[in-house]
Amino acid sequence: MNPASPSSDALARLAAIIESRRPGQGGDPGTSYVARLLHKGPDAFLKKIGEEATEVVMAAKDADRAASPEASRKLVGEVADLWFHTMIALAHYGLKPADVIAELERREGTSGIEEKALRKAQGREAGGY
């Protein structure tokens, strides 16, 4: 993916908006949904990520059954909700969509099976698994 693509520009703009809603940046939990989630802390936005992930799965199953434009739009909407809430988590941890894009680019051309095995091996070396 080209880092200057319109898609990554949209993600960068959204990330900037989310960043501006952080309580330390003047975000008001009384008027901003993002500020409210960030103010409540990780449990609040992580719960939303779990809920949205479940909704993505349900929308995908509906899309399999219905195979209609409406079902496809629903799936896209649910994925957008998941990405949005994940971006709130990234902001909380001082990360940006560009960090995720860079990681995806790093993995580009690597078999998913190979990449997963490498991560597992690195985890064992670090004493993690």
XYZ file of C-alpha atoms in Angstrom:
129
model
C 0.000 0.000 0.000
C 1.257 3.456 -0.850
C 1.536 5.436 2.421
C 0.282 8.555 0.623
C -2.830 6.870 -0.768
C -6.247 8.462 -0.191
C -7.150 5.556 2.100
C -4.199 6.098 4.413
C -4.862 9.854 4.257
C -8.411 9.204 5.520
C -7.040 7.020 8.314
C -4.477 9.692 9.211
C -7.192 12.377 9.306
C -9.383 10.212 11.522
C -6.409 9.437 13.775
C -5.767 13.189 14.129
C -9.384 13.760 15.123
C -9.216 10.927 17.661
C -5.950 12.348 19.018
C -7.578 15.773 19.425
C -10.310 14.168 21.542
C -7.878 12.725 24.083
C -8.567 14.130 27.542
C -5.008 15.528 27.690
C -5.630 17.360 24.418
C -8.822 19.028 25.634
C -11.286 16.310 24.663
C -14.503 16.695 26.640
C -16.091 13.405 27.761
C -19.377 15.274 28.124
C -19.567 16.153 24.433
C -17.331 13.632 22.642
C -17.887 9.886 22.363
C -14.168 9.343 21.699
C -13.178 11.464 24.703
C -15.668 9.527 26.849
C -14.185 6.156 25.830
C -10.628 7.388 26.360
C -11.563 8.949 29.697
C -13.122 5.677 30.899
C -9.935 3.842 29.976
C -9.023 0.594 28.267
C -11.875 -1.488 29.668
C -14.389 0.765 27.883
C -12.819 0.808 24.431
C -11.627 -2.795 24.588
C -15.183 -3.889 25.371
C -16.363 -1.934 22.311
C -13.711 -3.629 20.165
C -14.990 -7.025 21.305
C -18.590 -6.052 20.579
C -17.710 -4.696 17.143
C -15.656 -7.786 16.280
C -18.674 -9.942 17.105
C -20.879 -7.718 14.940
C -18.414 -8.123 12.046
C -18.678 -11.903 12.357
C -22.479 -11.767 12.440
C -22.617 -9.391 9.445
C -20.251 -11.652 7.489
C -22.462 -14.646 8.199
C -25.493 -12.627 7.057
C -23.599 -11.648 3.887
C -22.891 -15.340 3.224
C -26.581 -16.165 3.538
C -28.059 -13.115 1.818
C -25.409 -12.282 -0.796
C -27.075 -8.913 -1.306
C -25.809 -5.334 -1.614
C -27.498 -4.521 1.709
C -25.698 -7.362 3.461
C -22.392 -6.238 1.957
C -23.000 -2.642 3.091
C -23.795 -3.903 6.596
C -20.517 -5.829 6.681
C -18.564 -2.780 5.515
C -20.279 -0.651 8.162
C -19.445 -3.105 10.917
C -15.804 -3.336 9.803
C -15.674 0.481 9.804
C -16.980 0.474 13.391
C -14.338 -2.092 14.363
C -11.542 -0.105 12.728
C -12.754 3.091 14.401
C -12.742 1.588 17.875
C -9.390 -0.081 17.212
C -8.009 3.321 16.242
C -9.132 4.636 19.636
C -7.073 1.866 21.246
C -4.089 2.745 19.071
C -4.345 6.400 20.152
C -4.523 5.402 23.803
C -1.302 3.441 23.427
C 0.454 6.214 21.484
C 0.229 4.443 18.124
C -1.092 5.469 14.723
C -2.634 3.698 11.721
C 0.701 4.220 9.957
C 2.267 1.856 12.494
C -0.203 -0.874 11.506
C 0.283 -0.149 7.800
C 4.058 -0.391 8.265
C 3.635 -3.771 9.966
C 1.395 -5.030 7.153
C 3.974 -3.842 4.617
C 6.714 -5.609 6.582
C 4.707 -8.832 6.306
C 3.947 -8.355 2.613
C 5.203 -11.242 0.547
C 5.548 -13.504 3.568
C 3.368 -16.558 3.877
C 0.901 -16.199 6.730
C 1.900 -19.629 7.933
C 5.589 -18.673 7.900
C 4.902 -15.344 9.601
C 2.866 -16.974 12.380
C 5.574 -19.633 12.925
C 8.214 -16.891 13.171
C 6.184 -14.991 15.779
C 5.667 -18.210 17.750
C 9.413 -18.970 17.666
C 10.242 -15.415 18.757
C 7.768 -15.764 21.618
C 9.444 -18.972 22.794
C 12.876 -17.310 22.629
C 11.546 -14.475 24.775
C 10.037 -16.984 27.189
C 6.511 -15.991 26.222
C 4.910 -19.261 25.089
